[in-house]
Each structure stands twice: as C-alpha cells, then as structure tokens.
Tab-separated table of C-alpha atoms and ligand atoms in Angstrom:
chain	number	residue	atom	x	y	z
A	10	MET	CA	-48.629	214.979	-4.571
A	11	LYS	CA	-48.124	213.229	-1.300
A	12	LEU	CA	-51.436	213.110	0.779
A	13	THR	CA	-51.457	212.387	4.582
A	14	LEU	CA	-54.155	211.467	6.821
A	15	LYS	CA	-54.429	214.240	9.401
A	16	LYS	CA	-56.498	214.303	12.659
A	17	ASN	CA	-58.831	211.399	13.010
A	18	ALA	CA	-61.058	209.925	15.719
A	19	TYR	CA	-63.472	207.280	15.848
A	20	GLY	CA	-66.034	206.105	18.412
A	21	LYS	CA	-69.820	205.517	19.087
A	22	ASN	CA	-72.445	208.253	19.385
A	23	ALA	CA	-75.885	208.109	21.101
A	24	ILE	CA	-75.428	205.234	23.346
A	25	ASN	CA	-78.684	205.472	24.995
A	26	LEU	CA	-78.937	204.055	28.545
A	27	SER	CA	-81.487	204.333	31.288
A	28	LYS	CA	-80.995	202.951	34.957
A	29	ILE	CA	-83.078	202.401	37.937
A	30	ILE	CA	-81.100	203.093	41.293
A	31	ARG	CA	-83.157	201.528	43.848
A	32	HIS	CA	-82.823	203.276	47.151
A	33	PRO	CA	-84.584	202.001	50.233
A	34	THR	CA	-87.455	204.493	50.177
A	35	TYR	CA	-87.704	205.443	46.769
A	36	HIS	CA	-86.398	204.610	43.012
A	37	GLU	CA	-84.073	206.954	41.088
A	38	PHE	CA	-84.601	206.737	37.348
A	39	ARG	CA	-81.627	208.271	35.075
A	40	GLN	CA	-81.651	208.367	31.454
A	41	ILE	CA	-78.448	209.401	29.471
A	42	SER	CA	-76.951	209.370	25.966
A	43	VAL	CA	-73.143	208.933	25.734
A	44	ASN	CA	-70.784	209.665	22.890
A	45	VAL	CA	-67.483	207.842	22.926
A	46	SER	CA	-64.604	209.264	20.775
A	47	LEU	CA	-61.037	207.796	20.754
A	48	GLU	CA	-57.916	209.199	18.985
A	49	GLY	CA	-54.502	207.668	18.753
A	50	ASP	CA	-52.365	205.442	16.745
A	51	PHE	CA	-54.989	204.350	14.177
A	52	ASP	CA	-53.184	205.220	10.981
A	53	THR	CA	-52.779	201.609	9.719
A	54	ALA	CA	-56.486	201.069	9.921
A	55	HIS	CA	-56.950	203.813	7.400
A	56	THR	CA	-53.961	203.140	5.165
A	57	ILE	CA	-53.847	199.279	4.789
A	58	GLY	CA	-57.128	198.182	6.535
A	59	ASP	CA	-55.394	196.543	9.577
A	60	ASN	CA	-57.811	196.709	12.211
A	61	ALA	CA	-55.351	195.177	14.938
A	62	LYS	CA	-55.436	198.331	16.930
A	63	ILE	CA	-59.138	199.044	16.527
A	64	LEU	CA	-61.366	198.626	19.712
A	65	PRO	CA	-64.797	198.148	17.927
A	66	THR	CA	-67.279	200.831	18.430
A	67	ASP	CA	-69.639	198.001	19.293
A	68	THR	CA	-67.422	196.921	22.188
A	69	GLN	CA	-67.055	200.708	23.210
A	70	LYS	CA	-71.083	200.736	23.318
A	71	ASN	CA	-71.008	197.520	25.457
A	72	THR	CA	-68.510	198.988	27.801
A	73	ILE	CA	-70.779	202.016	28.722
A	74	TYR	CA	-73.641	199.617	29.645
A	75	ALA	CA	-71.221	197.181	31.549
A	76	LEU	CA	-69.510	200.027	33.543
A	77	ALA	CA	-72.801	201.894	34.170
A	78	LYS	CA	-73.904	198.896	36.358
A	79	GLU	CA	-71.416	199.712	39.179
A	80	HIS	CA	-70.150	203.257	38.399
A	81	PHE	CA	-73.250	205.271	37.302
A	82	THR	CA	-74.347	205.952	40.716
A	83	ASP	CA	-73.740	209.677	40.962
A	84	SER	CA	-73.142	212.498	38.581
A	85	ILE	CA	-72.828	212.198	34.955
A	86	GLU	CA	-69.144	213.830	35.315
A	87	THR	CA	-68.128	211.117	37.691
A	88	PHE	CA	-69.193	208.375	35.394
A	89	GLY	CA	-67.628	210.117	32.322
A	90	LEU	CA	-64.464	210.267	34.382
A	91	TYR	CA	-64.665	206.618	35.241
A	92	VAL	CA	-65.293	205.606	31.667
A	93	ALA	CA	-62.586	207.945	29.989
A	94	ASN	CA	-59.922	206.500	32.503
A	95	HIS	CA	-61.106	202.932	31.552
A	96	PHE	CA	-60.509	203.268	27.725
A	97	ILE	CA	-57.313	205.056	28.132
A	98	ASN	CA	-55.913	202.620	30.739
A	99	ASN	CA	-56.878	199.544	28.846
A	100	ASN	CA	-56.109	200.419	25.109
A	101	PRO	CA	-52.457	201.424	24.349
A	102	PRO	CA	-52.912	202.929	21.041
A	103	VAL	CA	-55.393	205.470	22.428
A	104	SER	CA	-54.025	208.735	23.287
A	105	GLN	CA	-56.898	210.898	23.805
A	106	VAL	CA	-60.440	209.914	24.950
A	107	THR	CA	-63.491	212.277	24.670
A	108	ILE	CA	-66.704	211.286	26.627
A	109	SER	CA	-69.703	213.347	26.022
A	110	ILE	CA	-72.811	212.795	28.224
A	111	ILE	CA	-76.387	214.347	27.968
A	112	GLU	CA	-78.633	213.515	30.740
A	113	HIS	CA	-82.467	213.628	30.257
A	114	PRO	CA	-84.110	214.672	33.458
A	115	TRP	CA	-86.967	212.602	35.012
A	116	THR	CA	-88.550	213.877	38.173
A	117	ARG	CA	-90.580	212.036	40.542
A	118	MET	CA	-94.368	212.778	40.585
A	119	ALA	CA	-95.504	214.756	43.557
A	120	PHE	CA	-98.899	214.254	45.107
A	121	ASP	CA	-100.122	216.446	48.019
A	122	GLY	CA	-96.375	217.554	48.657
A	123	GLU	CA	-95.345	214.010	48.677
A	124	LEU	CA	-92.911	212.565	46.040
A	125	HIS	CA	-93.997	209.405	44.618
A	126	HIS	CA	-91.789	206.268	45.202
A	127	HIS	CA	-91.477	205.277	41.544
A	128	ALA	CA	-93.517	207.241	39.044
A	129	TYR	CA	-91.851	210.230	37.182
A	130	VAL	CA	-92.457	213.260	34.634
A	131	GLY	CA	-90.310	213.678	31.748
A	132	GLY	CA	-90.092	215.467	28.459
A	133	ALA	CA	-88.640	218.645	29.571
A	134	SER	CA	-86.517	220.142	26.881
A	135	GLU	CA	-83.647	220.943	29.459
A	136	LYS	CA	-80.788	218.823	29.684
A	137	ARG	CA	-77.460	218.381	31.714
A	138	THR	CA	-74.389	217.748	29.796
A	139	THR	CA	-70.934	217.083	30.316
A	140	THR	CA	-67.586	216.446	28.067
A	141	ILE	CA	-64.521	214.538	29.646
A	142	THR	CA	-61.354	214.775	27.537
A	143	GLN	CA	-58.493	212.522	28.889
A	144	THR	CA	-54.868	212.083	27.577
A	145	ALA	CA	-52.201	210.173	29.509
A	146	ASP	CA	-51.244	213.128	31.528
A	147	SER	CA	-54.208	215.583	31.507
A	148	VAL	CA	-57.941	215.399	32.129
A	149	THR	CA	-60.521	218.194	31.432
A	150	VAL	CA	-64.116	218.319	32.488
A	151	THR	CA	-66.611	220.622	31.078
A	152	SER	CA	-70.188	220.683	32.488
A	153	GLY	CA	-73.182	222.550	31.418
A	154	LEU	CA	-76.914	222.581	30.420
A	155	LYS	CA	-78.707	222.994	27.074
A	156	ASP	CA	-82.139	223.669	25.693
A	157	LEU	CA	-83.327	225.631	28.947
A	158	LEU	CA	-86.208	227.582	27.565
A	159	ILE	CA	-86.473	230.934	29.574
A	160	LEU	CA	-88.476	234.061	28.557
A	161	LYS	CA	-89.342	237.275	30.477
A	162	THR	CA	-92.333	239.655	29.290
A	163	THR	CA	-90.642	242.745	30.257
A	164	ASP	CA	-87.443	244.300	31.565
A	165	SER	CA	-85.817	243.990	28.006
A	166	GLY	CA	-85.508	246.436	25.148
A	167	PHE	CA	-83.227	247.012	22.194
A	168	GLU	CA	-82.596	250.575	21.172
A	169	GLY	CA	-79.819	252.939	19.737
A	170	TYR	CA	-78.239	250.357	17.378
A	171	SER	CA	-76.575	250.967	14.181
A	172	LYS	CA	-78.805	251.630	11.217
A	173	ASP	CA	-78.353	251.604	7.313
A	174	GLN	CA	-80.719	251.485	4.297
A	175	TYR	CA	-81.663	247.791	5.162
A	176	THR	CA	-82.780	248.633	8.657
A	177	THR	CA	-86.614	247.989	9.266
A	178	LEU	CA	-86.481	246.877	12.922
A	179	LYS	CA	-88.265	249.444	15.342
A	180	GLU	CA	-86.455	250.537	18.410
A	181	THR	CA	-88.367	249.368	21.589
A	182	PRO	CA	-87.813	249.811	25.359
A	183	ASP	CA	-89.936	246.875	26.104
A	184	ARG	CA	-90.067	243.477	24.473
A	185	ILE	CA	-90.187	239.889	25.138
A	186	PHE	CA	-86.829	238.265	25.674
A	187	ALA	CA	-87.116	234.569	24.924
A	188	THR	CA	-84.113	232.252	24.416
A	189	GLN	CA	-82.950	228.547	24.699
A	190	CYS	CA	-80.009	228.955	26.971
A	191	GLU	CA	-76.882	226.623	26.504
A	192	ALA	CA	-74.121	227.037	29.062
A	193	THR	CA	-70.866	225.222	29.526
A	194	TRP	CA	-68.294	225.921	32.177
A	195	THR	CA	-64.838	224.564	33.277
A	196	TYR	CA	-63.485	224.299	36.865
A	197	THR	CA	-60.719	225.775	38.701
A	198	ALA	CA	-60.671	222.884	41.313
A	199	GLN	CA	-60.385	219.115	40.788
A	200	HIS	CA	-63.174	216.946	41.741
A	201	PRO	CA	-65.773	219.592	43.009
A	202	ASP	CA	-69.403	218.569	43.999
A	203	TYR	CA	-70.562	218.708	40.337
A	204	THR	CA	-74.239	218.170	41.219
A	205	ALA	CA	-74.320	220.762	43.909
A	206	LEU	CA	-72.605	223.233	41.428
A	207	PHE	CA	-74.795	222.589	38.729
A	208	THR	CA	-77.751	223.240	40.762
A	209	LYS	CA	-76.322	226.567	42.118
A	210	ILE	CA	-74.985	227.581	38.627
A	211	ARG	CA	-78.444	226.893	37.083
A	212	GLU	CA	-80.157	228.968	39.887
A	213	THR	CA	-77.780	231.901	39.249
A	214	LEU	CA	-78.248	231.772	35.496
A	215	LEU	CA	-82.180	231.920	36.058
A	216	LYS	CA	-82.005	234.679	38.892
A	217	THR	CA	-79.841	236.995	36.692
A	218	PHE	CA	-81.761	236.409	33.595
A	219	ALA	CA	-84.969	237.381	35.646
A	220	HIS	CA	-83.650	240.488	37.541
A	221	HIS	CA	-81.531	241.954	34.954
A	222	LYS	CA	-82.760	245.089	33.110
A	223	SER	CA	-81.666	244.061	29.728
A	224	LEU	CA	-80.549	246.577	27.074
A	225	SER	CA	-79.614	243.752	24.830
A	226	VAL	CA	-79.110	239.940	24.663
A	227	GLN	CA	-75.319	240.765	24.609
A	228	GLN	CA	-75.523	242.692	28.150
A	229	THR	CA	-77.691	240.014	29.739
A	230	LEU	CA	-75.243	237.334	28.524
A	231	LEU	CA	-72.219	239.044	30.147
A	232	ALA	CA	-74.264	239.551	33.321
A	233	MET	CA	-75.407	235.984	33.472
A	234	GLY	CA	-71.610	234.924	33.106
A	235	GLU	CA	-70.284	237.319	35.562
A	236	ALA	CA	-72.674	236.469	38.242
A	237	VAL	CA	-71.770	232.593	37.791
A	238	LEU	CA	-68.048	233.340	38.269
A	239	ASN	CA	-68.651	235.870	41.041
A	240	GLU	CA	-70.782	233.453	43.087
A	241	ASN	CA	-68.688	230.465	42.264
A	242	ALA	CA	-64.970	230.404	42.893
A	243	GLU	CA	-64.899	226.840	41.627
A	244	VAL	CA	-65.740	227.790	38.170
A	245	SER	CA	-62.899	229.006	35.914
A	246	GLU	CA	-64.809	229.969	32.695
A	247	ILE	CA	-68.257	229.829	31.280
A	248	THR	CA	-69.541	230.027	27.739
A	249	LEU	CA	-73.097	230.935	27.075
A	250	LYS	CA	-75.112	230.540	23.883
A	251	LEU	CA	-78.260	232.663	23.908
A	252	PRO	CA	-80.277	232.348	20.555
A	253	ASN	CA	-82.788	235.306	20.575
A	254	LYS	CA	-86.270	233.673	19.846
A	255	HIS	CA	-88.148	236.589	18.575
A	256	HIS	CA	-91.584	237.228	19.399
A	257	ILE	CA	-92.463	240.094	16.793
A	258	LEU	CA	-95.288	242.606	17.612
A	259	PHE	CA	-98.243	241.970	15.216
A	260	ASN	CA	-99.708	244.706	13.391
A	261	LEU	CA	-103.307	245.040	14.698
A	262	GLU	CA	-103.589	248.686	13.179
A	263	GLN	CA	-104.785	247.137	10.001
A	264	PHE	CA	-107.837	246.111	11.861
A	265	GLY	CA	-108.174	249.339	13.599
A	266	MET	CA	-107.044	247.909	16.908
A	267	GLU	CA	-104.052	249.016	19.122
A	268	ASN	CA	-101.480	246.484	20.121
A	269	LYS	CA	-100.208	247.442	23.690
A	270	ASN	CA	-97.559	244.933	23.390
A	271	GLU	CA	-99.887	242.082	23.904
A	272	ILE	CA	-100.084	240.086	20.673
A	273	PHE	CA	-96.940	238.894	18.785
A	274	ILE	CA	-96.039	236.204	15.966
A	275	ALA	CA	-93.823	233.773	17.737
A	276	THR	CA	-90.930	232.875	15.602
A	277	ASP	CA	-88.392	230.065	15.655
A	278	GLU	CA	-86.450	231.100	12.520
A	279	PRO	CA	-84.613	232.815	11.687
A	280	TYR	CA	-83.190	233.710	15.056
A	281	GLY	CA	-80.405	236.044	16.399
A	282	TYR	CA	-77.441	234.131	17.914
A	283	ILE	CA	-75.528	235.646	20.527
A	284	THR	CA	-72.666	233.993	22.110
A	285	GLY	CA	-69.762	234.740	24.427
A	286	THR	CA	-67.283	233.264	26.998
A	287	VAL	CA	-66.671	234.989	30.414
A	288	SER	CA	-63.295	234.259	32.042
A	289	ARG	CA	-61.256	235.091	35.154
A	290	GLU	CA	-58.337	237.242	34.131
B	310	URC	O1	-80.505	241.881	22.002
B	310	URC	C1	-80.309	242.079	20.809
B	310	URC	N1	-79.158	242.156	20.149
B	310	URC	C2	-78.843	242.243	18.908
B	310	URC	O2	-77.756	242.200	18.232
B	310	URC	C3	-79.987	242.299	18.171
B	310	URC	N2	-80.182	242.401	16.610
B	310	URC	C4	-81.609	242.347	16.483
B	310	URC	O3	-82.158	242.416	15.155
B	310	URC	N3	-82.383	242.266	17.603
B	310	URC	C5	-81.339	242.165	18.770
B	310	URC	N4	-81.378	242.178	19.977
C-alpha cells in the first residue's frame, strides 16, 4: 500500500513578547503570545530529511521579536498582517502563513481619577485575539476575544425543554447565567480600525448579555450575534462560544431552611457548551 504525507504545517507556538512603547506623557505596556504556522513545499523534509527549504522555528521566533521593534505599535491585527506578509514574501516554499496572536491586557493604575505614567494592573482573564491567514493571493483577518467572564443574577430562565426518563433538571424562570465568552469575527471591509471596532463589539456583547431577557443560552447567543452585526456594518460574521457555567441551587430544605434563589453550588465542570455563528445572508 502506498502511503502519502497529506496536509502538514510547522511553526513556533507561544512566542511570548512584551513591549514598552514610550509616549511623551506615559508608557504603554503590551504583552502578546504569538503562534506562527507555515504550510507549503516541505515534503522533502519529511520524506528524505532534506532541510534545505526549512526556515527553522527558532528563526521564526527571532523574526517576531525583531519585527516587533518597528512594527508592533498598534493593534495585534496590524502586527499580524505585517508578520504574515514578511514570511510569505521572503520564503518561496511557503504557500500559506497563519499567525495567531493573543494579547494579555495590562491597564494603567488610576489614582484619584488620574492614570499613572508607568504602573499597571494585569491578571484579567480576558484576552484579545486575532488570526491572520495569508496565501500568495489572499489574506483573511479574524479578530476576537476570549475568557471574558460574565454573569447575571436574573433575567435568565430555562423552561419547557424536552424531558425523558433521565431528566432531573428542574424548570426555572429565574437562574444565574454565567459564561466565559469567546467571540471571533470577520470583516466586510479591508483595513478597518481594528481597535475601535473591538471596543465597540465588546460593548455590544456586554450590553446585549445584560439587557436580554434570556429564555436559554441559545437565545441570548443569537441576540448577541445579531446585535453585533446590526450595529457594525464592517463585521461580516461572528462566532460565539458560550459555555454554561452552572450555579446549581443548593438544597437548604434538608436543614429546614428555604433557599430563595440565594445559595448555589458554583460548578466549573461539567458545563453546557453552546456555540453558534451569525452571518449576513
Ligand atoms: O440555556 C440552556 N440551554 C440548554 O440547552 C441547557 N441544558 C441544560 O441542562 N441547561 C440549559 N440551559
């Protein structure tokens, strides 16, 4: 039987980089994690161990640090586009480059309403993300956010669902809705203002989550996606991933007490996993 090498790719993951951008009146601190993945004419490396066409992943890593000096000055999308372009233009065997970047936010400390010049608070779970995929004749940019923890204490219920002999879940018109939101979106236009749009989309996601009278996670997911597309002509499609981080009512009756939707078992696992993509027709 003849065996063939099918789709293959190689690159460097988790290239962790931080940068101080010194503005006249304050320092900006940025921290990103970059993945590089190259596809192309690399068969002979696999078949006969000929590395002539291989740009070492160590070089790929060095390239990210070197290019960041001049070209990581704005959004992660703009930097990712520059880097993808560099790899495809300088390496003939490469037919497709994928650059994924996660940005860890650091925000300047504030005292008496004044932002500090060079001290920051980090550690928030939420991250901004982008993936750039570039070939000789096409480039796609996907932007997003992940690990955005959001919760509401009411305006969420789950009733009227299908039941069988294994159903134990009680219907409720009022429950906690907690999720770790992941969103990724693509654009209708080339070179939009990535950062302004990110801020606007994030705001729309939060506002819709907060205001929606939720009959299910599924219904809120669609409402959030629709709101983003309705309010942003520059967005062509959005995918949302909303794990349902259950807070389960604890049985206080066993102690002769009534639980008026106040005490819960906060669970991480198992969790419901609701995903969906909303697109323009
Ligand atoms: O909003 C929800 N959607 C479900 O599909 C589901 N399933 C479940 O057990 N709880 C919930 N909640």
